[in-house]
mmCIF file of C-alpha atoms in Angstrom:
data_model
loop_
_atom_site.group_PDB
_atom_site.id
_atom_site.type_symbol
_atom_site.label_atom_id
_atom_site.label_comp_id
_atom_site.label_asym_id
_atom_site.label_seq_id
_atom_site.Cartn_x
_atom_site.Cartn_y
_atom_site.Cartn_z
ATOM 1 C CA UNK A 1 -16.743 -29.190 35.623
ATOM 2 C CA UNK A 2 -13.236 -30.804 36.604
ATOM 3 C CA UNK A 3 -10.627 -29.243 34.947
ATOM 4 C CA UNK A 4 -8.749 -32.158 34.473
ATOM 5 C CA UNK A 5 -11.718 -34.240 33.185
ATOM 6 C CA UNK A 6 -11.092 -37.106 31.288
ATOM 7 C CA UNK A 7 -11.043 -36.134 27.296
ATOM 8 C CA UNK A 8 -11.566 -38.366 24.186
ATOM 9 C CA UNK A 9 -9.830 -38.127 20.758
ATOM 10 C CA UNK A 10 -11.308 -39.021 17.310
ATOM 11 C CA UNK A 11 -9.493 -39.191 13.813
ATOM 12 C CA UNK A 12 -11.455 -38.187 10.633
ATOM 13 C CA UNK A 13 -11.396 -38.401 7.498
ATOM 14 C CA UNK A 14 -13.432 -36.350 5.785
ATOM 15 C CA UNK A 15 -14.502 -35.571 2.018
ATOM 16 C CA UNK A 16 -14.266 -31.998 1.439
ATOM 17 C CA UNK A 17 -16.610 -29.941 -1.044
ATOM 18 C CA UNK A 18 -13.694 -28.924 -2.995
ATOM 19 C CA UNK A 19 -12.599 -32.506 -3.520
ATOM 20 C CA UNK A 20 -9.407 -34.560 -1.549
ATOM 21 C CA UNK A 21 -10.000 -35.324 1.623
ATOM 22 C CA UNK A 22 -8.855 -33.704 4.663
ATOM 23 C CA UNK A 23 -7.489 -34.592 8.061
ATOM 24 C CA UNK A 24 -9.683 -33.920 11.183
ATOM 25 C CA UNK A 25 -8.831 -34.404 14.742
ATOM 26 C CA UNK A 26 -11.548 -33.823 17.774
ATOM 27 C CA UNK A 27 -10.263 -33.461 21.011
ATOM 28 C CA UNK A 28 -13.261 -33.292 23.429
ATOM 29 C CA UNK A 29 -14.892 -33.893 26.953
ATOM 30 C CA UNK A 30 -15.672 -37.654 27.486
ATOM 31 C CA UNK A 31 -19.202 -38.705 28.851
ATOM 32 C CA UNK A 32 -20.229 -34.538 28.857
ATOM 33 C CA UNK A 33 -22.315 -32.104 26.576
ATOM 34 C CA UNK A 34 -19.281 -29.938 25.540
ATOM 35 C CA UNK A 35 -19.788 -26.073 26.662
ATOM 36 C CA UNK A 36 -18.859 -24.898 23.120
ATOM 37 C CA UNK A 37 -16.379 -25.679 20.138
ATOM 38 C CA UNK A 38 -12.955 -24.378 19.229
ATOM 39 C CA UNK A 39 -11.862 -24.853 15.916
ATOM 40 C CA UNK A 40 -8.168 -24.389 15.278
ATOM 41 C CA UNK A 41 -6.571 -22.484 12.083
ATOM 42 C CA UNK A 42 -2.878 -23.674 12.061
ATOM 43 C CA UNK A 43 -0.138 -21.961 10.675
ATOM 44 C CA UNK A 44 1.940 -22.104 7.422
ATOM 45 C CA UNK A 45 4.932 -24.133 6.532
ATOM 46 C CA UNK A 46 7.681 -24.926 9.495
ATOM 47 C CA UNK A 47 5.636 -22.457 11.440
ATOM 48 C CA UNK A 48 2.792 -25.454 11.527
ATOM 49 C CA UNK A 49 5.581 -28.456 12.185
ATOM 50 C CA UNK A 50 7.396 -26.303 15.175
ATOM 51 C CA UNK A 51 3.906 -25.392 16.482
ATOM 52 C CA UNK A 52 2.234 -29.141 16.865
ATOM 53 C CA UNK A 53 3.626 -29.896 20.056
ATOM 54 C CA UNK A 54 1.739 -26.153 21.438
ATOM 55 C CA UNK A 55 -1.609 -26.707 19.354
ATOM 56 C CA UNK A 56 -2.056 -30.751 21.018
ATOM 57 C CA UNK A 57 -1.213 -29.234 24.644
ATOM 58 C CA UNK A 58 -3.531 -26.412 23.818
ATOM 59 C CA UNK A 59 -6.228 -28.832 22.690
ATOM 60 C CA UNK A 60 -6.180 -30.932 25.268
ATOM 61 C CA UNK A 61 -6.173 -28.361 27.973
ATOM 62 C CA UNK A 62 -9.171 -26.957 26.341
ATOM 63 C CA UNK A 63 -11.280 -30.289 25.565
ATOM 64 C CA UNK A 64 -10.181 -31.135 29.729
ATOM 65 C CA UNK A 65 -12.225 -27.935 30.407
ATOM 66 C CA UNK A 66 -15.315 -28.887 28.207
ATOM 67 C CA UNK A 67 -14.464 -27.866 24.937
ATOM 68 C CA UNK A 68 -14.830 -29.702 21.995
ATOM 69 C CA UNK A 69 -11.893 -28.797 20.190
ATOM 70 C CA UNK A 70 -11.687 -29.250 16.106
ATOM 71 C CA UNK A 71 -8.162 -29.472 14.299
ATOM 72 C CA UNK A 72 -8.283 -29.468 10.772
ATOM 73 C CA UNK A 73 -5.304 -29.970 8.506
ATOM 74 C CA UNK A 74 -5.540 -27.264 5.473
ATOM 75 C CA UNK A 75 -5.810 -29.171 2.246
ATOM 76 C CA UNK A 76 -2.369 -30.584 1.315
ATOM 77 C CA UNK A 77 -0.948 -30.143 5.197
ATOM 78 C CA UNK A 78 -0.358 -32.981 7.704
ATOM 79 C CA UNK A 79 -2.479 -36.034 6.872
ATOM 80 C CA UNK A 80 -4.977 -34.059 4.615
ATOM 81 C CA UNK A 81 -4.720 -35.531 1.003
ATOM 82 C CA UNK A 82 -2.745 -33.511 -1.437
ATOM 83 C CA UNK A 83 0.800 -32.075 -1.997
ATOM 84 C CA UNK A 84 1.551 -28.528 -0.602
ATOM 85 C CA UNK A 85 2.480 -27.904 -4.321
ATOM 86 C CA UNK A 86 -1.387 -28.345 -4.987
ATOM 87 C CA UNK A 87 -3.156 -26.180 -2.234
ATOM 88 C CA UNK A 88 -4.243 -22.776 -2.528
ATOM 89 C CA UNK A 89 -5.328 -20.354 -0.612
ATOM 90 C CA UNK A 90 -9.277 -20.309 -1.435
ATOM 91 C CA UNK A 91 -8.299 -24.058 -0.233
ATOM 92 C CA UNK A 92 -7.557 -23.168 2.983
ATOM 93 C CA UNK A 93 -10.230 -20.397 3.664
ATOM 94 C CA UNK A 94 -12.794 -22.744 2.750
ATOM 95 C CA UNK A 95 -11.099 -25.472 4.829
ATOM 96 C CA UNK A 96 -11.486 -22.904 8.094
ATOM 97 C CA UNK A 97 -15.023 -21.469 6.879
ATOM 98 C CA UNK A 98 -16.319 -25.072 6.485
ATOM 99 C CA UNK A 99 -15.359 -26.069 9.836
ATOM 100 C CA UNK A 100 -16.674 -23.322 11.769
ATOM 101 C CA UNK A 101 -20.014 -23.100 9.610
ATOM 102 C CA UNK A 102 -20.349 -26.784 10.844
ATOM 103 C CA UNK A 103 -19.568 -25.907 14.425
ATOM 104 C CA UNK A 104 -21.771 -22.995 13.984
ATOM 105 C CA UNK A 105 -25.197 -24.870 14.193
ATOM 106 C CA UNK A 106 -24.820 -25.826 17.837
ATOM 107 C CA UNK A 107 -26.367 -23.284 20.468
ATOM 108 C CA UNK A 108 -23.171 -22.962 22.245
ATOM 109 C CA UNK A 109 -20.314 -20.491 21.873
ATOM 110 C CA UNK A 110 -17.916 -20.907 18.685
ATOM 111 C CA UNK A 111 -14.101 -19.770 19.151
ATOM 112 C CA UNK A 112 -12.022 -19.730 15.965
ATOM 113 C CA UNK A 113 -8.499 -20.351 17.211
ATOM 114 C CA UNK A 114 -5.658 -18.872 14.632
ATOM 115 C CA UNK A 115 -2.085 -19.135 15.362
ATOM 116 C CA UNK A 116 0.186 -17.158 12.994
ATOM 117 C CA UNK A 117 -0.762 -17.317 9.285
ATOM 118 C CA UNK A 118 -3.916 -18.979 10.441
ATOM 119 C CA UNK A 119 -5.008 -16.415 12.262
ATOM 120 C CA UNK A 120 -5.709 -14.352 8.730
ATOM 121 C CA UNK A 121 -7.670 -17.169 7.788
ATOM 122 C CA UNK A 122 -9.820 -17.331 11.071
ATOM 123 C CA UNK A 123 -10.814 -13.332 10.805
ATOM 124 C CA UNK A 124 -11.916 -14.523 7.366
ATOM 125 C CA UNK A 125 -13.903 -17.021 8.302
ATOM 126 C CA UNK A 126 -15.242 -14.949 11.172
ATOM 127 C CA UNK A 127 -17.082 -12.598 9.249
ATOM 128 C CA UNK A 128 -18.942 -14.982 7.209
ATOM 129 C CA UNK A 129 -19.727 -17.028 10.440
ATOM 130 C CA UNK A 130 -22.571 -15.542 12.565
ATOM 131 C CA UNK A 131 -21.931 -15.504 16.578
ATOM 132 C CA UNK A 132 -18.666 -16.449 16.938
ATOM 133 C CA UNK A 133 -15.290 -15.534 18.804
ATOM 134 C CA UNK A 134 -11.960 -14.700 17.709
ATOM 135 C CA UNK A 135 -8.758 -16.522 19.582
ATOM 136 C CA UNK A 136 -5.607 -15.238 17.956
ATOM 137 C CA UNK A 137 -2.103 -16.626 18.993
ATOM 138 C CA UNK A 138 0.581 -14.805 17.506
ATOM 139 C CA UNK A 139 -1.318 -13.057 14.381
ATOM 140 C CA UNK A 140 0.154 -12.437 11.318
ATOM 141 C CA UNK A 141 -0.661 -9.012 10.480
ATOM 142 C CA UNK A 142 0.464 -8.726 6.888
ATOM 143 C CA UNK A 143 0.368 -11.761 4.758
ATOM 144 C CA UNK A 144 2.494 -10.306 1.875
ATOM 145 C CA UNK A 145 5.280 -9.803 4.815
ATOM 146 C CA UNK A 146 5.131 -13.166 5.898
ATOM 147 C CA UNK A 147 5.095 -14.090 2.301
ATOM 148 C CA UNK A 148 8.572 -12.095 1.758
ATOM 149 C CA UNK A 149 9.356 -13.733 5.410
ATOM 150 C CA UNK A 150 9.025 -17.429 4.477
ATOM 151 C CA UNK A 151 10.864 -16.758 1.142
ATOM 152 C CA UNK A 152 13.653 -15.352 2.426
ATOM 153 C CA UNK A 153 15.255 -19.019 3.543
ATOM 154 C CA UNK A 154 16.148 -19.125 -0.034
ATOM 155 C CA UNK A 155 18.168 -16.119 -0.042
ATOM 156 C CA UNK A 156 19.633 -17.307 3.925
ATOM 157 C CA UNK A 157 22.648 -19.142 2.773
ATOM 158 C CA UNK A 158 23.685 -16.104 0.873
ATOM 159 C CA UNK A 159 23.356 -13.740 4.017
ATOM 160 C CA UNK A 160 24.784 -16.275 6.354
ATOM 161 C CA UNK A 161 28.045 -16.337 3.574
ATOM 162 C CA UNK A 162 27.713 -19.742 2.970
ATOM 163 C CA UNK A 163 26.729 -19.930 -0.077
ATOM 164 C CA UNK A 164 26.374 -17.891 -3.295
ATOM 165 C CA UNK A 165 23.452 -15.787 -4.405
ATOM 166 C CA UNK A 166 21.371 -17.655 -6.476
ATOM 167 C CA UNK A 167 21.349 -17.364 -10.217
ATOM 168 C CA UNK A 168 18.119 -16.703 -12.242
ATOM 169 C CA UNK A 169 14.979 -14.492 -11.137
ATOM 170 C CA UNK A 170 14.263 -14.670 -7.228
ATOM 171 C CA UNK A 171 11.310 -16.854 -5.741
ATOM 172 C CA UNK A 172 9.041 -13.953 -5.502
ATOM 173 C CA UNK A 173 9.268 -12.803 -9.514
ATOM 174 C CA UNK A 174 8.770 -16.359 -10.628
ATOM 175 C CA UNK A 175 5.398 -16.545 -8.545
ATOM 176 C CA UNK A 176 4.553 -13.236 -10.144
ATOM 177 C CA UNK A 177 4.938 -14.822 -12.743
ATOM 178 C CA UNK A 178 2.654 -17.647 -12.604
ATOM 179 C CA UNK A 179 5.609 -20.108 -11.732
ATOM 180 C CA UNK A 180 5.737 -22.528 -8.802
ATOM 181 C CA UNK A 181 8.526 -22.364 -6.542
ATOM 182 C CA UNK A 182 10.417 -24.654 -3.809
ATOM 183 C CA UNK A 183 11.642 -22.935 -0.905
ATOM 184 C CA UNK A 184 12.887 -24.935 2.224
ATOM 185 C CA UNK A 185 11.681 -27.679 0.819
ATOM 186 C CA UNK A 186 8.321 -26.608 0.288
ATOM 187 C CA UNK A 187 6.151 -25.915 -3.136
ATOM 188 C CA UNK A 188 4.230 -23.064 -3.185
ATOM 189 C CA UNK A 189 2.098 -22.308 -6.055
ATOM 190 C CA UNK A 190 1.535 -18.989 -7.560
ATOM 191 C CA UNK A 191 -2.079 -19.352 -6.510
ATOM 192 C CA UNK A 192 -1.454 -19.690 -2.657
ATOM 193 C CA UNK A 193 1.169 -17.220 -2.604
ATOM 194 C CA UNK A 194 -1.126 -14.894 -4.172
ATOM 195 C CA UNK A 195 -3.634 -15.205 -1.748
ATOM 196 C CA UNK A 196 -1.360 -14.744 1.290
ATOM 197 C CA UNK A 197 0.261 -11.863 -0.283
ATOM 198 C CA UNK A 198 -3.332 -10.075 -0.717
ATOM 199 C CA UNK A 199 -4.561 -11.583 2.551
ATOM 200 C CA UNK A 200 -4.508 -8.585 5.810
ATOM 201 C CA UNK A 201 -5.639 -9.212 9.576
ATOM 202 C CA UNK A 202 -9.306 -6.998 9.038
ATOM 203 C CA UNK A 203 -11.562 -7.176 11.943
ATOM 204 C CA UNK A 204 -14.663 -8.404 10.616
ATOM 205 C CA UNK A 205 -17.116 -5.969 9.811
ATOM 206 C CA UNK A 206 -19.866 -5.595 11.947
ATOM 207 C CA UNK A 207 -17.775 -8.575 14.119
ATOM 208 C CA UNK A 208 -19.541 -8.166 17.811
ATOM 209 C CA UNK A 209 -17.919 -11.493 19.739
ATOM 210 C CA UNK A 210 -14.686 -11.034 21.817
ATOM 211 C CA UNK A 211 -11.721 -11.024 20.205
ATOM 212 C CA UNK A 212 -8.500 -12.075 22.401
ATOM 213 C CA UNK A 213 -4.716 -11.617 20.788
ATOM 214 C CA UNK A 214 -2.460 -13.486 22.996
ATOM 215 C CA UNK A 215 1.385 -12.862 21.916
ATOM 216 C CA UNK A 216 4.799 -13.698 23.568
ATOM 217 C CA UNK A 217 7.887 -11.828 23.896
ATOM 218 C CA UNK A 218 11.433 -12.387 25.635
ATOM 219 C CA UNK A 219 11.897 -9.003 25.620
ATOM 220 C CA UNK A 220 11.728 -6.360 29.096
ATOM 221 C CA UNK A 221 9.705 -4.609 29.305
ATOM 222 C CA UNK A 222 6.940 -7.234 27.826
ATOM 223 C CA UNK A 223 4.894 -5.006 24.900
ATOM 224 C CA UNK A 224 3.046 -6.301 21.840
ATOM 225 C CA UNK A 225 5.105 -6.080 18.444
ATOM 226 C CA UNK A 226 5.352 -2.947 16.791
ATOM 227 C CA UNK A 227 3.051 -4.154 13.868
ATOM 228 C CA UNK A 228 0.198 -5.851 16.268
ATOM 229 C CA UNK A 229 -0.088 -2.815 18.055
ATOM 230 C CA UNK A 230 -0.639 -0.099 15.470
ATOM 231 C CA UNK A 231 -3.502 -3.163 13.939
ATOM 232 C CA UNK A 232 -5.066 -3.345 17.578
ATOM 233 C CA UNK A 233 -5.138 0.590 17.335
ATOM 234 C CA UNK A 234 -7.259 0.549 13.908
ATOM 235 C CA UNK A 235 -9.796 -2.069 14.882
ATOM 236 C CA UNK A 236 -10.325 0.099 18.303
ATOM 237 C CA UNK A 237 -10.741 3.016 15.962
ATOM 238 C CA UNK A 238 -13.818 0.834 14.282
ATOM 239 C CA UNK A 239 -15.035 -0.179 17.405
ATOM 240 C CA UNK A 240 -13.518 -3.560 18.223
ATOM 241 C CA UNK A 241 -12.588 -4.383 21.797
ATOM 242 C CA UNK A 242 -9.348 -6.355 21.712
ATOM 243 C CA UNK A 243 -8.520 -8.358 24.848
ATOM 244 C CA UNK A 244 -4.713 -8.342 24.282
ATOM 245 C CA UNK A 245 -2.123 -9.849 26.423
ATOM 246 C CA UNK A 246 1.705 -10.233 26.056
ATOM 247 C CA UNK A 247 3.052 -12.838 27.919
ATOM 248 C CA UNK A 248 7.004 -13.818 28.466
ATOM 249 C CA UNK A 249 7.753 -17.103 26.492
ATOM 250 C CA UNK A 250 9.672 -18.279 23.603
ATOM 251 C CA UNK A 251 8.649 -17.599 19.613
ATOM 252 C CA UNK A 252 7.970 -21.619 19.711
ATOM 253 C CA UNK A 253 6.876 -21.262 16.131
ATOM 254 C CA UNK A 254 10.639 -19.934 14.724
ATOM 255 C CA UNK A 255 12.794 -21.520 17.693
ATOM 256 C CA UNK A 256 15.610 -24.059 16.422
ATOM 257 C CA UNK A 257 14.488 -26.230 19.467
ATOM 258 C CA UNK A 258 10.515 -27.088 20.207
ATOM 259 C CA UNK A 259 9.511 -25.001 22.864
ATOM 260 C CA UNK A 260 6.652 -24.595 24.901
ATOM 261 C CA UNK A 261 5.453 -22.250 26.765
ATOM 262 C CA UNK A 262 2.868 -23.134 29.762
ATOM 263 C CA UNK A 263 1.804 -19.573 30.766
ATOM 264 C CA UNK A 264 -0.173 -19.268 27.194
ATOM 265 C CA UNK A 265 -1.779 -22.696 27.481
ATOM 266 C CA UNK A 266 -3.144 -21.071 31.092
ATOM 267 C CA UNK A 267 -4.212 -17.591 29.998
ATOM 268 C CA UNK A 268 -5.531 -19.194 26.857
ATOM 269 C CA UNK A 269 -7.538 -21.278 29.072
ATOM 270 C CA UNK A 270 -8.422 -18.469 31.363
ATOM 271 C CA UNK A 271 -10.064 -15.896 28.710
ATOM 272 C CA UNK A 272 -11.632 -18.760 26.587
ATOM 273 C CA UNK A 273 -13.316 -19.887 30.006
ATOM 274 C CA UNK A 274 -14.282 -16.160 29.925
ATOM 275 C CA UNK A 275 -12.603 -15.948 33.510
ATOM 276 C CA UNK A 276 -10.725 -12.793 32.841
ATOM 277 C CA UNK A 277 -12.617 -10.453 31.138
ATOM 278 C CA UNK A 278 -10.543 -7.409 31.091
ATOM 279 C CA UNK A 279 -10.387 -5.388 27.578
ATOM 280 C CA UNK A 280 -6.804 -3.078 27.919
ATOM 281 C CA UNK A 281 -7.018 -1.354 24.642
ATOM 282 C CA UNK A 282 -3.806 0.134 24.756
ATOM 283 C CA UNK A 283 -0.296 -1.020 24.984
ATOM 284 C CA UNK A 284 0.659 0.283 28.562
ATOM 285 C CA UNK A 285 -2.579 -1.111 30.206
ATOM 286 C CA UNK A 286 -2.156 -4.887 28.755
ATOM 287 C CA UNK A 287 1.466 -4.641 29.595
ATOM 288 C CA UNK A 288 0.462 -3.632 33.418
ATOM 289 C CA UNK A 289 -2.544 -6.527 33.539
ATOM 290 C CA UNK A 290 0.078 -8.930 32.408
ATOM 291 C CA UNK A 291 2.311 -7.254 35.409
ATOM 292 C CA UNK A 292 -0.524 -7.451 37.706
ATOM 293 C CA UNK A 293 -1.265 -11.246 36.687
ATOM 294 C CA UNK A 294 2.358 -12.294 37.073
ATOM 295 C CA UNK A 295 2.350 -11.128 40.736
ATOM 296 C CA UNK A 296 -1.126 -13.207 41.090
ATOM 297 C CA UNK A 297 -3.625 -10.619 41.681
ATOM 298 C CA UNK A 298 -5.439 -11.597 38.128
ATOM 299 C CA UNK A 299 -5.348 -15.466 37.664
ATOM 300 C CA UNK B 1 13.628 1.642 23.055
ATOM 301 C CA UNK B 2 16.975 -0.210 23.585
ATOM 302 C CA UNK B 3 18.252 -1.134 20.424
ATOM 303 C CA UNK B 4 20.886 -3.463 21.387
ATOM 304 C CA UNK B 5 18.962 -4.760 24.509
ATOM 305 C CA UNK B 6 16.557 -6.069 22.379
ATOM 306 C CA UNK B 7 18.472 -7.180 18.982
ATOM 307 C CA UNK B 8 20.397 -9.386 21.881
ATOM 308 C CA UNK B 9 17.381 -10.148 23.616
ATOM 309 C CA UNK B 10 16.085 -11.306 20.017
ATOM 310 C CA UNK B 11 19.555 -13.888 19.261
ATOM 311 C CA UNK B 12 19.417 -15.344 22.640
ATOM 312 C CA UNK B 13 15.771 -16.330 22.198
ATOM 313 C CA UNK B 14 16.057 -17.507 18.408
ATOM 314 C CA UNK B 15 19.460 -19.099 18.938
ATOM 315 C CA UNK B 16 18.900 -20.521 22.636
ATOM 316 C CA UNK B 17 21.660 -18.679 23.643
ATOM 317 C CA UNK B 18 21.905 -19.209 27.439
ATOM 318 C CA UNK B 19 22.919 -15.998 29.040
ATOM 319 C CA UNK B 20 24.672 -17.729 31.674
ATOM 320 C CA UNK B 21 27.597 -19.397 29.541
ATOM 321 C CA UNK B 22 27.641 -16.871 26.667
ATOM 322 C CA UNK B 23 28.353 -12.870 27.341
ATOM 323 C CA UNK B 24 26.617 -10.700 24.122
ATOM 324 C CA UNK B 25 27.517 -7.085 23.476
ATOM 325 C CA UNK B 26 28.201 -5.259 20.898
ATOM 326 C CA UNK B 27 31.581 -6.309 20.198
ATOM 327 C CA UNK B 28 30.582 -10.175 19.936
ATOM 328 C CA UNK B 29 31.099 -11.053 16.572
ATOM 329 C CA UNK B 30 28.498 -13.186 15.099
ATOM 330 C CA UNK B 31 29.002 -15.167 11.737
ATOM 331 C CA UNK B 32 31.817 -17.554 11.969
ATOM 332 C CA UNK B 33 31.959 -17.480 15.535
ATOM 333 C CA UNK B 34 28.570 -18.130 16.500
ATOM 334 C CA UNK B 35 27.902 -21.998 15.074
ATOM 335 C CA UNK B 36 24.095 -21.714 15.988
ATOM 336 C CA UNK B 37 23.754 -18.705 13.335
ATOM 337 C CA UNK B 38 23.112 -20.591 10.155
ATOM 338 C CA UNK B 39 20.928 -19.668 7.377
ATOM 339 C CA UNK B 40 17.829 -20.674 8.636
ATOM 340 C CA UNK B 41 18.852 -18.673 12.001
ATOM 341 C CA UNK B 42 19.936 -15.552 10.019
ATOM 342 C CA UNK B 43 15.790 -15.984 8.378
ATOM 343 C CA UNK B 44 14.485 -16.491 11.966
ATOM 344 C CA UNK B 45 16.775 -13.395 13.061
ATOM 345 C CA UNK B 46 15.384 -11.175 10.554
ATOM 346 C CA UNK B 47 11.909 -12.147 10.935
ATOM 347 C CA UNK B 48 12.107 -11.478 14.870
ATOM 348 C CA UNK B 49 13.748 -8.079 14.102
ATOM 349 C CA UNK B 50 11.347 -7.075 11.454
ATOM 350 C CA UNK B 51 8.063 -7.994 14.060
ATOM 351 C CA UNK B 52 9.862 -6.689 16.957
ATOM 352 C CA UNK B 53 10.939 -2.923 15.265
ATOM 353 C CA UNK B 54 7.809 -2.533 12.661
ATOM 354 C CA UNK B 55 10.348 -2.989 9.693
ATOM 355 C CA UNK B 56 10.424 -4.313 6.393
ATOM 356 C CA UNK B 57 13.849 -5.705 5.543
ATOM 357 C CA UNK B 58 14.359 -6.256 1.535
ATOM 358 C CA UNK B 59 16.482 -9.392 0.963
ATOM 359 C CA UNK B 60 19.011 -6.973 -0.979
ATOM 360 C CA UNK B 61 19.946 -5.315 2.014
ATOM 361 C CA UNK B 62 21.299 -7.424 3.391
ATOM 362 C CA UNK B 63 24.287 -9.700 3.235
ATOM 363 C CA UNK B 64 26.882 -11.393 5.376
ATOM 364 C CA UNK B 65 28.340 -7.852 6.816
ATOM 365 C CA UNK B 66 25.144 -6.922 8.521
ATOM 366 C CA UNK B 67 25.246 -10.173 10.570
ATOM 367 C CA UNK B 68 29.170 -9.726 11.425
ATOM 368 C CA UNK B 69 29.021 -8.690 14.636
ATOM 369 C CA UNK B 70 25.739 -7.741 17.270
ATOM 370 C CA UNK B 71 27.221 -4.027 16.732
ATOM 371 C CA UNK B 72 26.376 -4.171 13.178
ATOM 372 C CA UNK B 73 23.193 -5.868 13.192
ATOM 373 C CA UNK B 74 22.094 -2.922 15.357
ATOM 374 C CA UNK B 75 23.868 -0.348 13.513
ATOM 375 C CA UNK B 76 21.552 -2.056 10.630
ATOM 376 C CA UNK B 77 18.242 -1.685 12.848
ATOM 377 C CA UNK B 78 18.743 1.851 13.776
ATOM 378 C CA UNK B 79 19.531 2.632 10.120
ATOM 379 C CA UNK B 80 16.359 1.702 9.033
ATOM 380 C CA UNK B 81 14.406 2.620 12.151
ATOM 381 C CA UNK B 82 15.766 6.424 11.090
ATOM 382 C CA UNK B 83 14.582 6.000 7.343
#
């Protein structure tokens, strides 16, 4: 199968059980049986907007390789109908778990793809989905700390000193308190920040497909963050083989600028394809694969 | 772990700082002198520092003085690194 075979996009729009309809876009093979479906979980807020560029290359790549890849804007995200204001985050799990349930049918191998917030919502829907793989880009690890992360731009003018703290209870107690709240120009509803407070990166009981965690890091020497690590370390203690790599590239999802980083489209590629197959549970041994890869002896 | 290495390492990447044309130590000072740090960077900052360290930063504790200079933002890492 050529790697650069030719690939076909479709637009949906499709009625969802919990009512609106949502956004779908299928990037796949053109003229060939795809070898298996990805189905992407994006990520929340700006995160999702500074990501796009990544996710298309990503799909692309993937569908050029055989894969049928599935992109699903959550409920109230993108060109799925709804305001942002309205979604929650049953919403969204049920937007993921629908999509891989669907893709689930097929006698072929299922990836769910998570990048970042999504990728709680993708270990969700991977234990309710029989069979299937785990892709995570980026993970969030705690949802209530990326919760406190993403409400923090309201407090950001009074840190950077240009502006004044703001009067009245912070974003955080009104959503405690049932209220809705706009930060950085988005609505959040007490509902959805609920659920991504509560919501933790579990591995999947009884979970047996591969799981790869792909991060990136400017930083020498290259290691996984301090919070990824010490999660890797408790699903090993339950049994779960983690194929993790750190590779060097930019935080696209949080630079000012879009940026893209080609070396995570590749490896992406690479384990999906199943061509590396290497399971480093530890923090010194994926640091040294990624070592071993840069100087080409794994590629 | 290098503290400073990587709070530095951590600006340069969220502000696309090129290390070539700009110098960063611990002397630099930061807000006011550094246009690219605005509130949304100071967020970005924080959220970098808080994956990067294992830390939980509470918006109280922080305020224009931790981001005055690179030698207080990793006086303010260390800080809560020895908590």
């Amino acid at each position: 199968m050529s790697p650069s075979g030719a690939i076909v996009q479709t637009a949906h729009l499709i009625a969802s059980q919990r009512g609106g309809r949502r956004f779908r876009l299928v990037t796949e093979p053109e003229g060939r049986e795809p070898r298996g479906t990805v189905v992407f979980a994006h990520a929340f807020g700006e995160e999702m907007n500074k990501s796009r560029r990544m996710a298309a290359r990503m799909a692309r790549q993937l569908a050029a390789a055989g894969w049928r890849v599935v992109q699903r804007d959550l409920a109230g995200c993108g060109d799925s109908s709804g305001e942002f204001g309205d979604a929650t985050w049953d919403d969204w799990l049920a937007d993921v778990h629908d999509e891989a349930a669907a893709a689930a049918n097929a006698q072929r191998p299922l990836w769910l793809w998570g990048q970042r917030a999504g990728a709680l919502l993708a270990a969700a829907a991977a234990s309710r989905v029989r069979g299937c793989h785990l892709l995570l880009w980026q993970p969030v690890v705690s949802g209530a700390q990326h919760l406190q992360q993403f409400l923090r731009l309201h407090a950001g003018a009074r840190i950077a000193g240009t502006g004044t703290a703001p009067a009245g209870p912070s974003p955080a107690q009104r959503l405690r308190a049932g209220e809705a709240v706009e930060v950085g120009g988005y609505h959040v509803n007490p509902s959805l920040a609920a659920g991504l407070e509560q919501a933790k990166l579990e591995w999947p009981a009884g979970f047996d497909g591969r799981i790869v965690w792909l991060e990136l890091s400017t930083l020498a020497p290259l290691q996984l963050s301090a919070a990824s690590s010490r999660c890797i370390d408790e699903w090993a203690a339950r049994g779960a083989t983690v194929e993790a790599d750190v590779l060097s590239g930019p935080p696209f999802w949080q630079t000012q600028e879009i940026e893209e980083c080609d070396a995570l489209l590749q490896r992406t590629a690479e384990r999906v394809a199943g061509e590396i197959r290497v399971a480093p549970h530890t923090l010194a041994a994926s640091t040294e694969l990624h070592h071993r890869a840069e100087r080409g002896v794994v590629s | 772990m290098n503290i400073e290495d990587d709070v530095i390492a951590i600006l340069r990447t969220v502000l696309s700082l090129d290390a070539g044309t700009r110098a960063l130590n611990a002397d630099t000072p930061l807000l006011g002198h550094v246009a690219e740090l605005d509130s949304m960077a100071v967020v970005s900052v924080l959220t970098a520092i808080e994956e990067r360290f294992g830390i939980v930063v509470d918006d109280d504790e922080v305020d224009g003085r931790t981001f005055a200079s690179v030698g207080s933002l990793v006086a303010f890492v260390q800080d809560k690194l020895d908590r």
